[in-house]
Amino acid sequence: MTVTLNHAIVPARDNAEAADFLAGILGLRRLPPDGVDGKFVPVAVNDSLTLQFMTVPDAEPHHLAFDVTPAEFDEVLARLRDRGVPFGSNPREPDNGRVDHPLCPRGLFFSDASGNLYEVMSPE
């Protein structure tokens, strides 16, 4: 049996806002609300993984990392710049404006309004 991750719950102060933010930056598809009373706002990452954003009053931030192609990295970087979203090459400095990631040729970190830290890495 091959094990794959089907979905992950991402806590947020506002699930719709957080889902729209990440989908917009990464160029992903936001899906219609899901779950009992539509409490989840899903974002399709790929054919087998969905992030389910859930509103939580005192959301504890999560860290999610994504591998992307060089072209996708350029698109993410352009969207961050166009929207004025701070980014950086280090999780301790997610606003230093650099992409010289310590683990790959190009990478960056950025946060959403709930404090979730997103990492985007490119092999080239």
PDB file of N, CA, C and O in Angstrom, residues 66-74 99 101 103-108 120-124:
ATOM      1  N   PHE A  66       6.471  23.969   0.496  1.00  0.00           N
ATOM      2  CA  PHE A  66       6.077  23.533  -0.837  1.00  0.00           C
ATOM      3  C   PHE A  66       7.290  23.505  -1.757  1.00  0.00           C
ATOM      4  O   PHE A  66       8.075  24.457  -1.767  1.00  0.00           O
ATOM      5  N   ASP A  67       7.414  22.443  -2.547  1.00  0.00           N
ATOM      6  CA  ASP A  67       8.404  22.374  -3.618  1.00  0.00           C
ATOM      7  C   ASP A  67       7.729  22.838  -4.895  1.00  0.00           C
ATOM      8  O   ASP A  67       6.596  22.428  -5.192  1.00  0.00           O
ATOM      9  N   VAL A  68       8.398  23.694  -5.646  1.00  0.00           N
ATOM     10  CA  VAL A  68       7.860  24.209  -6.901  1.00  0.00           C
ATOM     11  C   VAL A  68       8.951  24.190  -7.967  1.00  0.00           C
ATOM     12  O   VAL A  68      10.141  24.127  -7.655  1.00  0.00           O
ATOM     13  N   THR A  69       8.542  24.266  -9.219  1.00  0.00           N
ATOM     14  CA  THR A  69       9.496  24.363 -10.315  1.00  0.00           C
ATOM     15  C   THR A  69      10.089  25.776 -10.332  1.00  0.00           C
ATOM     16  O   THR A  69       9.527  26.701  -9.737  1.00  0.00           O
ATOM     17  N   PRO A  70      11.193  25.968 -11.047  1.00  0.00           N
ATOM     18  CA  PRO A  70      11.744  27.327 -11.153  1.00  0.00           C
ATOM     19  C   PRO A  70      10.745  28.337 -11.721  1.00  0.00           C
ATOM     20  O   PRO A  70      10.663  29.465 -11.229  1.00  0.00           O
ATOM     21  N   ALA A  71       9.972  27.941 -12.727  1.00  0.00           N
ATOM     22  CA  ALA A  71       8.983  28.867 -13.306  1.00  0.00           C
ATOM     23  C   ALA A  71       7.899  29.198 -12.283  1.00  0.00           C
ATOM     24  O   ALA A  71       7.474  30.362 -12.173  1.00  0.00           O
ATOM     25  N   GLU A  72       7.441  28.207 -11.541  1.00  0.00           N
ATOM     26  CA  GLU A  72       6.429  28.449 -10.504  1.00  0.00           C
ATOM     27  C   GLU A  72       6.982  29.353  -9.411  1.00  0.00           C
ATOM     28  O   GLU A  72       6.266  30.211  -8.890  1.00  0.00           O
ATOM     29  N   PHE A  73       8.251  29.159  -9.065  1.00  0.00           N
ATOM     30  CA  PHE A  73       8.879  30.020  -8.056  1.00  0.00           C
ATOM     31  C   PHE A  73       8.845  31.478  -8.513  1.00  0.00           C
ATOM     32  O   PHE A  73       8.505  32.374  -7.737  1.00  0.00           O
ATOM     33  N   ASP A  74       9.198  31.703  -9.773  1.00  0.00           N
ATOM     34  CA  ASP A  74       9.172  33.074 -10.313  1.00  0.00           C
ATOM     35  C   ASP A  74       7.774  33.669 -10.219  1.00  0.00           C
ATOM     36  O   ASP A  74       7.616  34.854  -9.898  1.00  0.00           O
ATOM     37  N   VAL A  99      15.988  35.593  -1.373  1.00  0.00           N
ATOM     38  CA  VAL A  99      15.550  34.255  -1.771  1.00  0.00           C
ATOM     39  C   VAL A  99      16.706  33.250  -1.728  1.00  0.00           C
ATOM     40  O   VAL A  99      16.609  32.166  -2.281  1.00  0.00           O
ATOM     41  N   HIS A 101      17.901  30.759  -0.008  1.00  0.00           N
ATOM     42  CA  HIS A 101      17.479  29.785   0.993  1.00  0.00           C
ATOM     43  C   HIS A 101      18.661  28.900   1.404  1.00  0.00           C
ATOM     44  O   HIS A 101      19.474  28.531   0.569  1.00  0.00           O
ATOM     45  N   LEU A 103      18.717  25.748   2.173  1.00  0.00           N
ATOM     46  CA  LEU A 103      18.610  24.331   1.806  1.00  0.00           C
ATOM     47  C   LEU A 103      18.413  24.073   0.317  1.00  0.00           C
ATOM     48  O   LEU A 103      18.374  22.914  -0.100  1.00  0.00           O
ATOM     49  N   CYS A 104      18.263  25.116  -0.482  1.00  0.00           N
ATOM     50  CA  CYS A 104      18.044  24.934  -1.910  1.00  0.00           C
ATOM     51  C   CYS A 104      18.523  26.190  -2.640  1.00  0.00           C
ATOM     52  O   CYS A 104      18.733  27.223  -2.015  1.00  0.00           O
ATOM     53  N   PRO A 105      18.694  26.103  -3.963  1.00  0.00           N
ATOM     54  CA  PRO A 105      19.192  27.269  -4.703  1.00  0.00           C
ATOM     55  C   PRO A 105      18.350  28.532  -4.539  1.00  0.00           C
ATOM     56  O   PRO A 105      18.893  29.622  -4.424  1.00  0.00           O
ATOM     57  N   ARG A 106      17.010  28.386  -4.545  1.00  0.00           N
ATOM     58  CA  ARG A 106      16.140  29.539  -4.336  1.00  0.00           C
ATOM     59  C   ARG A 106      14.970  29.113  -3.466  1.00  0.00           C
ATOM     60  O   ARG A 106      14.347  28.071  -3.698  1.00  0.00           O
ATOM     61  N   GLY A 107      14.675  29.919  -2.470  1.00  0.00           N
ATOM     62  CA  GLY A 107      13.560  29.613  -1.585  1.00  0.00           C
ATOM     63  C   GLY A 107      13.205  30.840  -0.775  1.00  0.00           C
ATOM     64  O   GLY A 107      13.989  31.779  -0.665  1.00  0.00           O
ATOM     65  N   LEU A 108      11.998  30.807  -0.231  1.00  0.00           N
ATOM     66  CA  LEU A 108      11.554  31.947   0.559  1.00  0.00           C
ATOM     67  C   LEU A 108      10.502  31.522   1.568  1.00  0.00           C
ATOM     68  O   LEU A 108       9.936  30.435   1.466  1.00  0.00           O
ATOM     69  N   VAL A 120       8.495  28.203   0.324  1.00  0.00           N
ATOM     70  CA  VAL A 120       8.455  27.809  -1.074  1.00  0.00           C
ATOM     71  C   VAL A 120       9.892  27.593  -1.532  1.00  0.00           C
ATOM     72  O   VAL A 120      10.728  28.495  -1.387  1.00  0.00           O
ATOM     73  N   MET A 121      10.159  26.377  -2.056  1.00  0.00           N
ATOM     74  CA  MET A 121      11.532  26.026  -2.434  1.00  0.00           C
ATOM     75  C   MET A 121      11.576  25.573  -3.881  1.00  0.00           C
ATOM     76  O   MET A 121      10.710  24.848  -4.357  1.00  0.00           O
ATOM     77  N   SER A 122      12.645  25.999  -4.583  1.00  0.00           N
ATOM     78  CA  SER A 122      12.860  25.619  -5.970  1.00  0.00           C
ATOM     79  C   SER A 122      14.242  24.993  -6.108  1.00  0.00           C
ATOM     80  O   SER A 122      15.214  25.494  -5.533  1.00  0.00           O
ATOM     81  N   PRO A 123      14.346  23.911  -6.897  1.00  0.00           N
ATOM     82  CA  PRO A 123      15.641  23.227  -7.040  1.00  0.00           C
ATOM     83  C   PRO A 123      16.650  23.994  -7.887  1.00  0.00           C
ATOM     84  O   PRO A 123      17.816  23.636  -7.910  1.00  0.00           O
ATOM     85  N   GLU A 124      16.212  25.024  -8.597  1.00  0.00           N
ATOM     86  CA  GLU A 124      17.136  25.774  -9.455  1.00  0.00           C
ATOM     87  C   GLU A 124      16.967  27.259  -9.245  1.00  0.00           C
ATOM     88  O   GLU A 124      15.944  27.742  -8.904  1.00  0.00           O
TER      89      GLU A 124
END
